[in-house]
Short mmCIF file of the C-alpha atoms (twelve columns), coordinates in Angstrom:
data_MODEL
# 
_entry.id   MODEL 
# 
loop_
_atom_site.group_PDB 
_atom_site.id 
_atom_site.type_symbol 
_atom_site.label_atom_id 
_atom_site.label_alt_id 
_atom_site.label_comp_id 
_atom_site.label_asym_id 
_atom_site.label_seq_id 
_atom_site.Cartn_x 
_atom_site.Cartn_y 
_atom_site.Cartn_z 
_atom_site.pdbx_PDB_model_num 
ATOM 1   C CA . UNK A 1   0.217   0.004   -0.265 1 
ATOM 2   C CA . UNK A 2   1.721   3.341   -1.204 1 
ATOM 3   C CA . UNK A 3   0.102   6.664   -0.592 1 
ATOM 4   C CA . UNK A 4   1.395   10.573  -0.840 1 
ATOM 5   C CA . UNK A 5   3.402   11.961  1.468  1 
ATOM 6   C CA . UNK A 6   1.595   15.050  3.033  1 
ATOM 7   C CA . UNK A 7   3.958   18.067  5.673  1 
ATOM 8   C CA . UNK A 8   1.892   19.892  7.828  1 
ATOM 9   C CA . UNK A 9   3.628   22.377  9.376  1 
ATOM 10  C CA . UNK A 10  3.056   25.564  12.134 1 
ATOM 11  C CA . UNK A 11  4.212   29.214  11.903 1 
ATOM 12  C CA . UNK A 12  4.643   30.927  14.741 1 
ATOM 13  C CA . UNK A 13  4.742   34.498  14.476 1 
ATOM 14  C CA . UNK A 14  5.226   36.913  17.843 1 
ATOM 15  C CA . UNK A 15  3.013   39.866  18.355 1 
ATOM 16  C CA . UNK A 16  3.537   43.029  18.464 1 
ATOM 17  C CA . UNK A 17  4.891   44.913  22.086 1 
ATOM 18  C CA . UNK A 18  1.796   46.158  24.079 1 
ATOM 19  C CA . UNK A 19  1.814   50.105  24.940 1 
ATOM 20  C CA . UNK A 20  2.620   51.776  27.866 1 
ATOM 21  C CA . UNK A 21  -0.911  54.136  28.785 1 
ATOM 22  C CA . UNK A 22  0.589   57.453  29.394 1 
ATOM 23  C CA . UNK A 23  2.716   57.924  32.753 1 
ATOM 24  C CA . UNK A 24  3.287   54.003  32.589 1 
ATOM 25  C CA . UNK A 25  6.610   52.199  32.794 1 
ATOM 26  C CA . UNK A 26  5.935   48.763  31.607 1 
ATOM 27  C CA . UNK A 27  8.826   45.815  32.579 1 
ATOM 28  C CA . UNK A 28  10.120  44.386  30.379 1 
ATOM 29  C CA . UNK A 29  8.623   40.555  29.311 1 
ATOM 30  C CA . UNK A 30  9.949   37.763  31.122 1 
ATOM 31  C CA . UNK A 31  10.750  34.821  27.835 1 
ATOM 32  C CA . UNK A 32  9.462   31.641  28.890 1 
ATOM 33  C CA . UNK A 33  11.253  28.538  29.643 1 
ATOM 34  C CA . UNK A 34  9.613   26.838  26.473 1 
ATOM 35  C CA . UNK A 35  11.791  26.181  23.884 1 
ATOM 36  C CA . UNK A 36  11.095  24.199  20.254 1 
ATOM 37  C CA . UNK A 37  6.878   24.090  20.665 1 
ATOM 38  C CA . UNK A 38  7.555   21.448  23.471 1 
ATOM 39  C CA . UNK A 39  6.018   22.336  26.836 1 
ATOM 40  C CA . UNK A 40  9.144   20.365  28.862 1 
ATOM 41  C CA . UNK A 41  12.150  19.656  27.181 1 
ATOM 42  C CA . UNK A 42  13.578  16.498  29.560 1 
ATOM 43  C CA . UNK A 43  17.437  16.351  29.643 1 
ATOM 44  C CA . UNK A 44  19.346  12.937  29.837 1 
ATOM 45  C CA . UNK A 45  18.332  12.273  33.610 1 
ATOM 46  C CA . UNK A 46  14.314  12.333  33.654 1 
ATOM 47  C CA . UNK A 47  13.438  9.278   34.583 1 
ATOM 48  C CA . UNK A 48  11.372  7.285   33.097 1 
ATOM 49  C CA . UNK A 49  8.556   5.130   34.920 1 
ATOM 50  C CA . UNK A 50  8.412   1.556   34.162 1 
ATOM 51  C CA . UNK A 51  4.838   -0.825  35.680 1 
ATOM 52  C CA . UNK A 52  5.155   -4.324  36.600 1 
ATOM 53  C CA . UNK A 53  1.571   -6.048  37.332 1 
ATOM 54  C CA . UNK A 54  0.712   -8.362  39.776 1 
ATOM 55  C CA . UNK A 55  -2.930  -9.990  40.023 1 
ATOM 56  C CA . UNK A 56  -4.126  -12.561 42.676 1 
ATOM 57  C CA . UNK A 57  -7.873  -13.658 42.921 1 
ATOM 58  C CA . UNK A 58  -9.822  -14.582 46.466 1 
ATOM 59  C CA . UNK A 59  -5.872  -14.199 47.780 1 
ATOM 60  C CA . UNK A 60  -4.359  -16.125 45.190 1 
ATOM 61  C CA . UNK A 61  -1.739  -15.324 42.374 1 
ATOM 62  C CA . UNK A 62  -3.240  -16.109 38.983 1 
ATOM 63  C CA . UNK A 63  -1.908  -14.959 35.251 1 
ATOM 64  C CA . UNK A 64  -3.792  -14.196 32.377 1 
ATOM 65  C CA . UNK A 65  -4.036  -16.004 29.136 1 
ATOM 66  C CA . UNK A 66  -3.783  -12.294 27.399 1 
ATOM 67  C CA . UNK A 67  -1.878  -9.214  28.230 1 
ATOM 68  C CA . UNK A 68  -0.066  -6.425  26.544 1 
ATOM 69  C CA . UNK A 69  2.246   -3.802  27.441 1 
ATOM 70  C CA . UNK A 70  1.652   -0.992  29.121 1 
ATOM 71  C CA . UNK A 71  2.522   2.392   28.974 1 
ATOM 72  C CA . UNK A 72  5.612   3.831   30.395 1 
ATOM 73  C CA . UNK A 73  5.481   6.965   32.508 1 
ATOM 74  C CA . UNK A 74  7.486   9.845   32.864 1 
ATOM 75  C CA . UNK A 75  8.527   11.780  35.489 1 
ATOM 76  C CA . UNK A 76  10.003  15.315  36.079 1 
ATOM 77  C CA . UNK A 77  12.637  14.090  38.940 1 
ATOM 78  C CA . UNK A 78  14.283  11.418  39.686 1 
ATOM 79  C CA . UNK A 79  13.003  11.756  43.131 1 
ATOM 80  C CA . UNK A 80  9.164   11.175  42.649 1 
ATOM 81  C CA . UNK A 81  7.599   8.454   43.619 1 
ATOM 82  C CA . UNK A 82  4.499   7.108   41.540 1 
ATOM 83  C CA . UNK A 83  2.218   5.357   43.927 1 
ATOM 84  C CA . UNK A 84  0.478   1.925   43.381 1 
ATOM 85  C CA . UNK A 85  -2.677  1.576   40.780 1 
ATOM 86  C CA . UNK A 86  -4.808  -0.594  42.653 1 
ATOM 87  C CA . UNK A 87  -7.889  -2.287  40.200 1 
ATOM 88  C CA . UNK A 88  -10.659 -4.366  42.277 1 
ATOM 89  C CA . UNK A 89  -12.649 -7.199  39.656 1 
ATOM 90  C CA . UNK A 90  -14.063 -9.652  39.066 1 
ATOM 91  C CA . UNK A 91  -13.942 -11.921 35.936 1 
ATOM 92  C CA . UNK A 92  -16.709 -12.976 34.335 1 
ATOM 93  C CA . UNK A 93  -17.587 -17.069 32.237 1 
ATOM 94  C CA . UNK A 94  -16.127 -16.524 29.519 1 
ATOM 95  C CA . UNK A 95  -12.901 -14.764 31.197 1 
ATOM 96  C CA . UNK A 96  -13.176 -11.150 30.508 1 
ATOM 97  C CA . UNK A 97  -12.927 -8.913  33.900 1 
ATOM 98  C CA . UNK A 98  -15.430 -6.543  34.317 1 
ATOM 99  C CA . UNK A 99  -16.435 -4.798  37.410 1 
ATOM 100 C CA . UNK A 100 -13.486 -2.683  37.710 1 
ATOM 101 C CA . UNK A 101 -12.860 0.273   40.513 1 
ATOM 102 C CA . UNK A 102 -9.815  1.856   41.635 1 
ATOM 103 C CA . UNK A 103 -9.187  0.871   44.693 1 
ATOM 104 C CA . UNK A 104 -8.722  4.576   46.549 1 
ATOM 105 C CA . UNK A 105 -7.151  5.458   49.920 1 
ATOM 106 C CA . UNK A 106 -5.312  8.370   51.055 1 
ATOM 107 C CA . UNK A 107 -1.882  6.050   50.998 1 
ATOM 108 C CA . UNK A 108 -2.192  6.662   46.672 1 
ATOM 109 C CA . UNK A 109 -2.101  10.217  46.701 1 
ATOM 110 C CA . UNK A 110 0.422   11.395  44.454 1 
ATOM 111 C CA . UNK A 111 3.011   14.278  45.699 1 
ATOM 112 C CA . UNK A 112 5.898   15.745  44.599 1 
ATOM 113 C CA . UNK A 113 6.186   16.883  40.958 1 
ATOM 114 C CA . UNK A 114 3.683   16.412  38.224 1 
ATOM 115 C CA . UNK A 115 3.698   13.424  36.567 1 
ATOM 116 C CA . UNK A 116 3.274   13.834  32.340 1 
ATOM 117 C CA . UNK A 117 0.419   11.644  31.946 1 
ATOM 118 C CA . UNK A 118 -1.720  12.047  28.866 1 
ATOM 119 C CA . UNK A 119 -4.783  10.420  30.190 1 
ATOM 120 C CA . UNK A 120 -6.493  10.445  33.874 1 
ATOM 121 C CA . UNK A 121 -5.391  8.657   36.542 1 
ATOM 122 C CA . UNK A 122 -5.476  5.288   36.269 1 
ATOM 123 C CA . UNK A 123 -8.019  4.726   32.977 1 
ATOM 124 C CA . UNK A 124 -4.666  3.665   30.918 1 
ATOM 125 C CA . UNK A 125 -4.513  0.344   34.000 1 
ATOM 126 C CA . UNK A 126 -8.368  -0.093  33.505 1 
ATOM 127 C CA . UNK A 127 -8.538  0.502   29.616 1 
ATOM 128 C CA . UNK A 128 -5.855  -2.730  29.806 1 
ATOM 129 C CA . UNK A 129 -7.202  -4.737  32.602 1 
ATOM 130 C CA . UNK A 130 -10.619 -4.526  30.263 1 
ATOM 131 C CA . UNK A 131 -9.086  -6.197  27.185 1 
ATOM 132 C CA . UNK A 132 -7.171  -8.680  29.091 1 
ATOM 133 C CA . UNK A 133 -7.917  -12.216 29.583 1 
ATOM 134 C CA . UNK A 134 -8.879  -15.615 32.499 1 
ATOM 135 C CA . UNK A 135 -9.495  -18.810 32.805 1 
ATOM 136 C CA . UNK A 136 -11.463 -20.546 35.418 1 
ATOM 137 C CA . UNK A 137 -13.561 -17.680 35.397 1 
ATOM 138 C CA . UNK A 138 -16.205 -16.711 37.132 1 
ATOM 139 C CA . UNK A 139 -13.924 -15.572 39.970 1 
ATOM 140 C CA . UNK A 140 -14.751 -12.876 42.327 1 
ATOM 141 C CA . UNK A 141 -12.375 -10.367 44.889 1 
ATOM 142 C CA . UNK A 142 -10.111 -9.780  42.129 1 
ATOM 143 C CA . UNK A 143 -7.353  -7.401  42.793 1 
ATOM 144 C CA . UNK A 144 -4.742  -6.451  40.044 1 
ATOM 145 C CA . UNK A 145 -2.071  -3.713  41.554 1 
ATOM 146 C CA . UNK A 146 0.442   -1.960  39.030 1 
ATOM 147 C CA . UNK A 147 3.521   -0.575  40.374 1 
ATOM 148 C CA . UNK A 148 5.961   2.001   38.988 1 
ATOM 149 C CA . UNK A 149 9.468   1.872   39.575 1 
ATOM 150 C CA . UNK A 150 11.363  4.652   38.081 1 
ATOM 151 C CA . UNK A 151 14.966  4.535   35.862 1 
ATOM 152 C CA . UNK A 152 17.066  6.831   34.218 1 
ATOM 153 C CA . UNK A 153 16.943  6.671   30.628 1 
ATOM 154 C CA . UNK A 154 20.837  5.359   30.436 1 
ATOM 155 C CA . UNK A 155 19.721  2.897   33.564 1 
ATOM 156 C CA . UNK A 156 16.509  1.316   31.264 1 
ATOM 157 C CA . UNK A 157 16.815  -1.551  29.296 1 
ATOM 158 C CA . UNK A 158 16.291  -1.836  25.902 1 
ATOM 159 C CA . UNK A 159 12.861  -3.577  26.450 1 
ATOM 160 C CA . UNK A 160 11.802  -0.674  28.509 1 
ATOM 161 C CA . UNK A 161 13.611  1.524   25.586 1 
ATOM 162 C CA . UNK A 162 11.239  0.215   23.074 1 
ATOM 163 C CA . UNK A 163 7.733   0.239   25.247 1 
ATOM 164 C CA . UNK A 164 8.468   3.259   25.306 1 
ATOM 165 C CA . UNK A 165 9.036   4.280   21.878 1 
ATOM 166 C CA . UNK A 166 5.734   2.173   20.619 1 
ATOM 167 C CA . UNK A 167 3.533   1.981   23.570 1 
ATOM 168 C CA . UNK A 168 4.190   5.297   25.676 1 
ATOM 169 C CA . UNK A 169 4.469   7.222   22.158 1 
ATOM 170 C CA . UNK A 170 4.808   10.335  23.718 1 
ATOM 171 C CA . UNK A 171 6.387   13.577  21.498 1 
ATOM 172 C CA . UNK A 172 9.338   15.054  22.344 1 
ATOM 173 C CA . UNK A 173 13.049  15.555  22.846 1 
ATOM 174 C CA . UNK A 174 12.386  12.237  25.104 1 
ATOM 175 C CA . UNK A 175 11.041  10.303  22.793 1 
ATOM 176 C CA . UNK A 176 14.261  11.622  20.071 1 
ATOM 177 C CA . UNK A 177 16.537  10.862  22.508 1 
ATOM 178 C CA . UNK A 178 15.389  7.192   22.987 1 
ATOM 179 C CA . UNK A 179 15.562  7.170   19.240 1 
ATOM 180 C CA . UNK A 180 19.413  7.711   19.468 1 
ATOM 181 C CA . UNK A 181 19.379  4.917   21.894 1 
ATOM 182 C CA . UNK A 182 17.480  2.537   20.127 1 
ATOM 183 C CA . UNK A 183 19.530  3.518   16.824 1 
ATOM 184 C CA . UNK A 184 22.975  2.970   18.166 1 
ATOM 185 C CA . UNK A 185 26.030  4.921   18.481 1 
ATOM 186 C CA . UNK A 186 26.297  5.781   15.109 1 
ATOM 187 C CA . UNK A 187 22.675  7.013   14.282 1 
ATOM 188 C CA . UNK A 188 21.501  9.587   12.402 1 
ATOM 189 C CA . UNK A 189 18.334  10.184  11.502 1 
ATOM 190 C CA . UNK A 190 16.757  12.836  14.143 1 
ATOM 191 C CA . UNK A 191 13.698  12.955  15.633 1 
ATOM 192 C CA . UNK A 192 11.307  12.697  12.077 1 
ATOM 193 C CA . UNK A 193 13.893  9.549   11.144 1 
ATOM 194 C CA . UNK A 194 14.703  10.598  7.976  1 
ATOM 195 C CA . UNK A 195 17.300  13.191  8.634  1 
ATOM 196 C CA . UNK A 196 15.877  16.011  7.392  1 
ATOM 197 C CA . UNK A 197 14.994  14.477  3.980  1 
ATOM 198 C CA . UNK A 198 11.652  14.393  2.127  1 
ATOM 199 C CA . UNK A 199 10.556  11.057  0.616  1 
ATOM 200 C CA . UNK A 200 9.786   9.961   -2.805 1 
ATOM 201 C CA . UNK A 201 7.233   6.854   -2.043 1 
ATOM 202 C CA . UNK A 202 6.097   6.712   1.587  1 
ATOM 203 C CA . UNK A 203 4.723   2.837   2.163  1 
ATOM 204 C CA . UNK A 204 2.936   1.608   5.317  1 
ATOM 205 C CA . UNK A 205 1.497   -1.548  6.680  1 
ATOM 206 C CA . UNK A 206 -1.386  -2.902  5.842  1 
ATOM 207 C CA . UNK A 207 -3.106  -3.332  9.247  1 
ATOM 208 C CA . UNK A 208 -5.591  -6.149  8.227  1 
ATOM 209 C CA . UNK A 209 -3.374  -9.142  7.186  1 
ATOM 210 C CA . UNK A 210 -2.598  -11.886 9.824  1 
ATOM 211 C CA . UNK A 211 -4.406  -12.688 12.650 1 
ATOM 212 C CA . UNK A 212 -5.350  -9.407  14.606 1 
ATOM 213 C CA . UNK A 213 -4.640  -8.812  18.539 1 
ATOM 214 C CA . UNK A 214 -7.685  -10.538 20.326 1 
ATOM 215 C CA . UNK A 215 -10.671 -7.372  20.710 1 
ATOM 216 C CA . UNK A 216 -10.014 -4.447  23.276 1 
ATOM 217 C CA . UNK A 217 -5.851  -5.596  22.792 1 
ATOM 218 C CA . UNK A 218 -3.044  -4.212  20.575 1 
ATOM 219 C CA . UNK A 219 0.520   -4.979  20.093 1 
ATOM 220 C CA . UNK A 220 3.472   -2.987  18.218 1 
ATOM 221 C CA . UNK A 221 6.904   -3.444  16.673 1 
ATOM 222 C CA . UNK A 222 9.082   -1.358  16.392 1 
ATOM 223 C CA . UNK A 223 11.443  -0.980  13.414 1 
ATOM 224 C CA . UNK A 224 15.294  0.397   12.612 1 
ATOM 225 C CA . UNK A 225 16.619  0.930   8.613  1 
ATOM 226 C CA . UNK A 226 19.568  2.545   7.195  1 
ATOM 227 C CA . UNK A 227 19.854  4.770   3.605  1 
ATOM 228 C CA . UNK A 228 21.466  4.984   1.078  1 
ATOM 229 C CA . UNK A 229 22.949  8.144   -0.620 1 
ATOM 230 C CA . UNK A 230 20.585  7.395   -3.630 1 
ATOM 231 C CA . UNK A 231 16.913  6.847   -0.768 1 
ATOM 232 C CA . UNK A 232 17.261  3.470   -0.617 1 
ATOM 233 C CA . UNK A 233 16.348  1.259   2.623  1 
ATOM 234 C CA . UNK A 234 19.212  -1.029  3.424  1 
ATOM 235 C CA . UNK A 235 19.281  -3.307  6.755  1 
ATOM 236 C CA . UNK A 236 16.168  -3.583  7.524  1 
ATOM 237 C CA . UNK A 237 15.354  -5.316  10.664 1 
ATOM 238 C CA . UNK A 238 12.537  -5.703  13.599 1 
ATOM 239 C CA . UNK A 239 14.071  -4.219  16.587 1 
ATOM 240 C CA . UNK A 240 11.497  -5.321  18.968 1 
ATOM 241 C CA . UNK A 241 7.735   -5.589  19.141 1 
ATOM 242 C CA . UNK A 242 4.738   -7.440  21.331 1 
ATOM 243 C CA . UNK A 243 5.028   -10.813 18.888 1 
ATOM 244 C CA . UNK A 244 2.707   -10.149 16.044 1 
ATOM 245 C CA . UNK A 245 4.349   -11.661 13.064 1 
ATOM 246 C CA . UNK A 246 2.465   -10.253 10.986 1 
ATOM 247 C CA . UNK A 247 2.520   -6.988  12.037 1 
ATOM 248 C CA . UNK A 248 6.568   -7.396  11.995 1 
ATOM 249 C CA . UNK A 249 6.277   -8.382  8.526  1 
ATOM 250 C CA . UNK A 250 4.232   -5.969  7.146  1 
ATOM 251 C CA . UNK A 251 5.847   -3.254  9.029  1 
ATOM 252 C CA . UNK A 252 9.792   -4.278  7.667  1 
ATOM 253 C CA . UNK A 253 8.086   -4.511  4.219  1 
ATOM 254 C CA . UNK A 254 6.916   -0.727  3.751  1 
ATOM 255 C CA . UNK A 255 9.664   0.757   5.081  1 
ATOM 256 C CA . UNK A 256 11.841  -0.966  2.606  1 
ATOM 257 C CA . UNK A 257 9.870   0.207   -0.172 1 
ATOM 258 C CA . UNK A 258 9.912   3.730   1.143  1 
ATOM 259 C CA . UNK A 259 12.178  6.116   -0.762 1 
ATOM 260 C CA . UNK A 260 13.793  9.010   -0.122 1 
ATOM 261 C CA . UNK A 261 15.298  11.529  -1.883 1 
ATOM 262 C CA . UNK A 262 19.249  11.297  -2.667 1 
ATOM 263 C CA . UNK A 263 21.360  13.381  0.060  1 
ATOM 264 C CA . UNK A 264 23.704  11.828  3.269  1 
ATOM 265 C CA . UNK A 265 23.347  8.293   3.736  1 
ATOM 266 C CA . UNK A 266 21.263  7.913   6.844  1 
ATOM 267 C CA . UNK A 267 22.279  5.261   10.266 1 
ATOM 268 C CA . UNK A 268 20.106  3.587   12.654 1 
ATOM 269 C CA . UNK A 269 16.584  4.800   11.715 1 
ATOM 270 C CA . UNK A 270 13.946  3.824   14.178 1 
ATOM 271 C CA . UNK A 271 9.934   4.370   13.526 1 
ATOM 272 C CA . UNK A 272 6.911   2.128   15.804 1 
ATOM 273 C CA . UNK A 273 3.921   1.105   14.076 1 
ATOM 274 C CA . UNK A 274 1.053   0.403   16.259 1 
ATOM 275 C CA . UNK A 275 -2.504  -1.707  15.750 1 
ATOM 276 C CA . UNK A 276 -5.565  -3.094  18.127 1 
ATOM 277 C CA . UNK A 277 -8.390  -5.778  17.866 1 
ATOM 278 C CA . UNK A 278 -11.650 -6.394  16.942 1 
ATOM 279 C CA . UNK A 279 -13.982 -3.895  18.752 1 
ATOM 280 C CA . UNK A 280 -14.852 -5.356  22.536 1 
ATOM 281 C CA . UNK A 281 -18.661 -4.827  23.614 1 
ATOM 282 C CA . UNK A 282 -19.685 -4.504  26.429 1 
ATOM 283 C CA . UNK A 283 -21.284 -6.779  28.549 1 
ATOM 284 C CA . UNK A 284 -25.519 -7.023  28.665 1 
ATOM 285 C CA . UNK A 285 -27.002 -4.515  30.604 1 
ATOM 286 C CA . UNK A 286 -28.804 -6.175  33.335 1 
ATOM 287 C CA . UNK A 287 -32.784 -6.303  33.290 1 
ATOM 288 C CA . UNK A 288 -34.598 -3.500  35.003 1 
ATOM 289 C CA . UNK A 289 -36.099 -3.640  38.752 1 
ATOM 290 C CA . UNK A 290 -38.812 -2.251  40.096 1 
ATOM 291 C CA . UNK A 291 -38.598 1.268   41.992 1 
ATOM 292 C CA . UNK A 292 -41.646 1.839   43.884 1 
ATOM 293 C CA . UNK A 293 -40.475 5.036   45.086 1 
ATOM 294 C CA . UNK A 294 -39.775 6.269   41.690 1 
ATOM 295 C CA . UNK A 295 -41.663 9.032   39.366 1 
ATOM 296 C CA . UNK A 296 -40.000 9.565   36.458 1 
ATOM 297 C CA . UNK A 297 -42.178 10.460  33.585 1 
ATOM 298 C CA . UNK A 298 -41.526 8.150   30.245 1 
ATOM 299 C CA . UNK A 299 -40.213 11.059  27.877 1 
ATOM 300 C CA . UNK A 300 -36.771 12.274  30.224 1 
ATOM 301 C CA . UNK A 301 -34.853 10.931  27.641 1 
ATOM 302 C CA . UNK A 302 -36.051 12.920  25.301 1 
ATOM 303 C CA . UNK A 303 -36.937 16.110  27.600 1 
ATOM 304 C CA . UNK A 304 -33.051 16.690  28.834 1 
ATOM 305 C CA . UNK A 305 -30.682 17.706  26.725 1 
ATOM 306 C CA . UNK A 306 -27.467 16.221  26.796 1 
ATOM 307 C CA . UNK A 307 -23.817 17.581  26.112 1 
ATOM 308 C CA . UNK A 308 -23.251 14.379  24.232 1 
ATOM 309 C CA . UNK A 309 -20.124 14.817  21.821 1 
ATOM 310 C CA . UNK A 310 -17.077 11.786  20.070 1 
ATOM 311 C CA . UNK A 311 -14.555 13.796  22.539 1 
ATOM 312 C CA . UNK A 312 -16.862 12.952  25.703 1 
ATOM 313 C CA . UNK A 313 -15.551 9.235   24.849 1 
ATOM 314 C CA . UNK A 314 -12.582 7.762   27.409 1 
ATOM 315 C CA . UNK A 315 -9.660  8.117   25.422 1 
ATOM 316 C CA . UNK A 316 -7.928  4.922   26.838 1 
ATOM 317 C CA . UNK A 317 -10.877 3.050   25.766 1 
ATOM 318 C CA . UNK A 318 -11.512 4.394   22.819 1 
ATOM 319 C CA . UNK A 319 -7.833  4.107   21.932 1 
ATOM 320 C CA . UNK A 320 -8.271  0.577   22.572 1 
ATOM 321 C CA . UNK A 321 -12.257 0.052   20.585 1 
ATOM 322 C CA . UNK A 322 -13.742 -0.783  23.969 1 
ATOM 323 C CA . UNK A 323 -16.804 -0.160  24.984 1 
ATOM 324 C CA . UNK A 324 -18.697 0.754   27.994 1 
ATOM 325 C CA . UNK A 325 -21.928 1.389   29.442 1 
ATOM 326 C CA . UNK A 326 -23.569 3.244   32.833 1 
ATOM 327 C CA . UNK A 327 -26.606 2.677   34.606 1 
ATOM 328 C CA . UNK A 328 -27.244 6.364   36.373 1 
ATOM 329 C CA . UNK A 329 -30.425 7.090   38.487 1 
ATOM 330 C CA . UNK A 330 -30.986 10.904  39.569 1 
ATOM 331 C CA . UNK A 331 -33.704 13.177  40.005 1 
ATOM 332 C CA . UNK A 332 -34.720 16.947  37.934 1 
ATOM 333 C CA . UNK A 333 -36.637 19.626  39.255 1 
ATOM 334 C CA . UNK A 334 -39.374 21.440  38.260 1 
ATOM 335 C CA . UNK A 335 -36.349 24.444  36.640 1 
ATOM 336 C CA . UNK A 336 -34.593 22.029  34.859 1 
ATOM 337 C CA . UNK A 337 -31.609 20.398  36.816 1 
ATOM 338 C CA . UNK A 338 -30.150 17.646  37.523 1 
ATOM 339 C CA . UNK A 339 -29.504 16.210  41.316 1 
ATOM 340 C CA . UNK A 340 -29.293 13.977  42.909 1 
ATOM 341 C CA . UNK A 341 -27.369 11.249  40.714 1 
ATOM 342 C CA . UNK A 342 -25.741 7.938   41.374 1 
ATOM 343 C CA . UNK A 343 -23.866 5.898   39.279 1 
ATOM 344 C CA . UNK A 344 -25.863 1.674   40.007 1 
ATOM 345 C CA . UNK A 345 -23.673 0.342   38.256 1 
ATOM 346 C CA . UNK A 346 -20.918 0.675   34.990 1 
ATOM 347 C CA . UNK A 347 -19.275 -2.250  32.728 1 
ATOM 348 C CA . UNK A 348 -17.413 -2.841  32.003 1 
ATOM 349 C CA . UNK A 349 -14.828 -0.231  33.832 1 
ATOM 350 C CA . UNK A 350 -15.932 2.373   36.302 1 
ATOM 351 C CA . UNK A 351 -15.122 5.584   34.696 1 
ATOM 352 C CA . UNK A 352 -17.475 4.886   31.765 1 
ATOM 353 C CA . UNK A 353 -19.593 5.576   35.420 1 
ATOM 354 C CA . UNK A 354 -17.878 8.437   36.029 1 
ATOM 355 C CA . UNK A 355 -18.096 10.244  32.468 1 
ATOM 356 C CA . UNK A 356 -22.380 9.299   32.431 1 
ATOM 357 C CA . UNK A 357 -22.200 10.764  36.502 1 
ATOM 358 C CA . UNK A 358 -20.181 14.159  34.927 1 
ATOM 359 C CA . UNK A 359 -22.881 13.851  31.544 1 
ATOM 360 C CA . UNK A 360 -26.257 14.431  33.271 1 
ATOM 361 C CA . UNK A 361 -24.959 16.692  35.928 1 
ATOM 362 C CA . UNK A 362 -24.828 18.532  32.793 1 
ATOM 363 C CA . UNK A 363 -27.780 18.433  31.563 1 
ATOM 364 C CA . UNK A 364 -31.059 20.674  31.538 1 
ATOM 365 C CA . UNK A 365 -34.330 20.093  30.373 1 
ATOM 366 C CA . UNK A 366 -37.211 22.580  29.698 1 
ATOM 367 C CA . UNK A 367 -38.821 23.921  32.505 1 
ATOM 368 C CA . UNK A 368 -42.621 21.925  33.727 1 
ATOM 369 C CA . UNK A 369 -45.016 22.065  36.540 1 
ATOM 370 C CA . UNK A 370 -44.426 18.655  37.775 1 
ATOM 371 C CA . UNK A 371 -40.489 17.296  38.542 1 
ATOM 372 C CA . UNK A 372 -38.849 13.142  38.592 1 
ATOM 373 C CA . UNK A 373 -37.788 11.319  40.899 1 
ATOM 374 C CA . UNK A 374 -35.904 8.517   41.167 1 
ATOM 375 C CA . UNK A 375 -35.210 8.566   37.193 1 
ATOM 376 C CA . UNK A 376 -32.753 5.727   35.729 1 
ATOM 377 C CA . UNK A 377 -30.881 6.534   31.815 1 
ATOM 378 C CA . UNK A 378 -28.662 3.747   30.825 1 
ATOM 379 C CA . UNK A 379 -25.994 5.010   28.534 1 
ATOM 380 C CA . UNK A 380 -24.733 3.028   26.275 1 
ATOM 381 C CA . UNK A 381 -20.676 4.117   24.619 1 
ATOM 382 C CA . UNK A 382 -20.139 3.230   21.307 1 
ATOM 383 C CA . UNK A 383 -18.111 3.280   18.663 1 
ATOM 384 C CA . UNK A 384 -18.491 3.204   14.884 1 
ATOM 385 C CA . UNK A 385 -16.986 0.580   12.465 1 
ATOM 386 C CA . UNK A 386 -15.422 3.417   10.258 1 
ATOM 387 C CA . UNK A 387 -14.036 5.861   13.226 1 
ATOM 388 C CA . UNK A 388 -15.023 8.154   15.161 1 
ATOM 389 C CA . UNK A 389 -16.836 7.555   18.970 1 
ATOM 390 C CA . UNK A 390 -20.588 8.221   19.812 1 
ATOM 391 C CA . UNK A 391 -23.052 8.351   22.859 1 
ATOM 392 C CA . UNK A 392 -26.126 6.689   22.688 1 
ATOM 393 C CA . UNK A 393 -28.687 7.364   25.423 1 
ATOM 394 C CA . UNK A 394 -30.362 3.808   25.130 1 
ATOM 395 C CA . UNK A 395 -34.227 4.143   26.031 1 
ATOM 396 C CA . UNK A 396 -35.262 0.594   25.849 1 
# 
């Protein structure tokens, strides 16, 4: 598969200096420490937070039948200690984790420098656990404990660097530093993997070839290669991967078919490719229970104005294509404001309940003569087949 190269760029221009009012003296503006468009410019001492996971059910350690790699974190200080992430869950008859809930206590409150994290706390870990598979279900009283050890980039193993490069996938100085480490002592490709040379032809892997990861799972591969003076790739090799042999093979083919414009030879170029499995659908909604205290009109979902947008879908679950739902109970005042919001259930993770609760809290309805008491709405989070995200309010 070949595609034309498309380059996007942003130009930052400076604005005119502010004018001082009559009789007023303006102090010299202090320049922001931000450089090269980066919010942070980590030095070589920037530590990685490397995760390890322990799982037990009923106090007995167990191993998953399928698990994939968690992303590494990054801290701005070597003295930072990230608290362990502890998740309670159960296992159903199909071996899927459900009822995933974070176990919070005072000791788990972060302290010290801020950790650079693209997702909300424990969302990445909850999404990963939802995709893993176990045997011997159903199981109850299960806990997954994820601990993070601090390693400098210099002390990190090749496996640590590969997982950071391919799974965490941040941008900026630290990624470029890791790319140079993976490329070898003579690497000169730079952060773009092309040494600044333009491409004549770009080939990409066919991500549908071969056996994909299970629903909700993901796989990765990192490729290293050289480029000769004429722009042809040479010495293409799989530097490391999650074990998806078909993705490894497709990545090598794509890199081998990519051609740059003539220029200085390049050594130790590296890049990563990732793919996910089919959409993982949530467990079935439970049957409705009678509530004698409920006083709720049948058209309640039509009366509410909800802020439904693709951006609402929890990002860690959207990236893995894991769907979910939440059952939310609430009251509606005569002036149209919701209150007494309670999450009855959320599957496969509490993340969907937290988002659904915020969705109902921000909802409004037209004023009416009567309010509503103990209304229950099932909120389904569904992913279209053609990409994008959607939140559906189910009334059946």
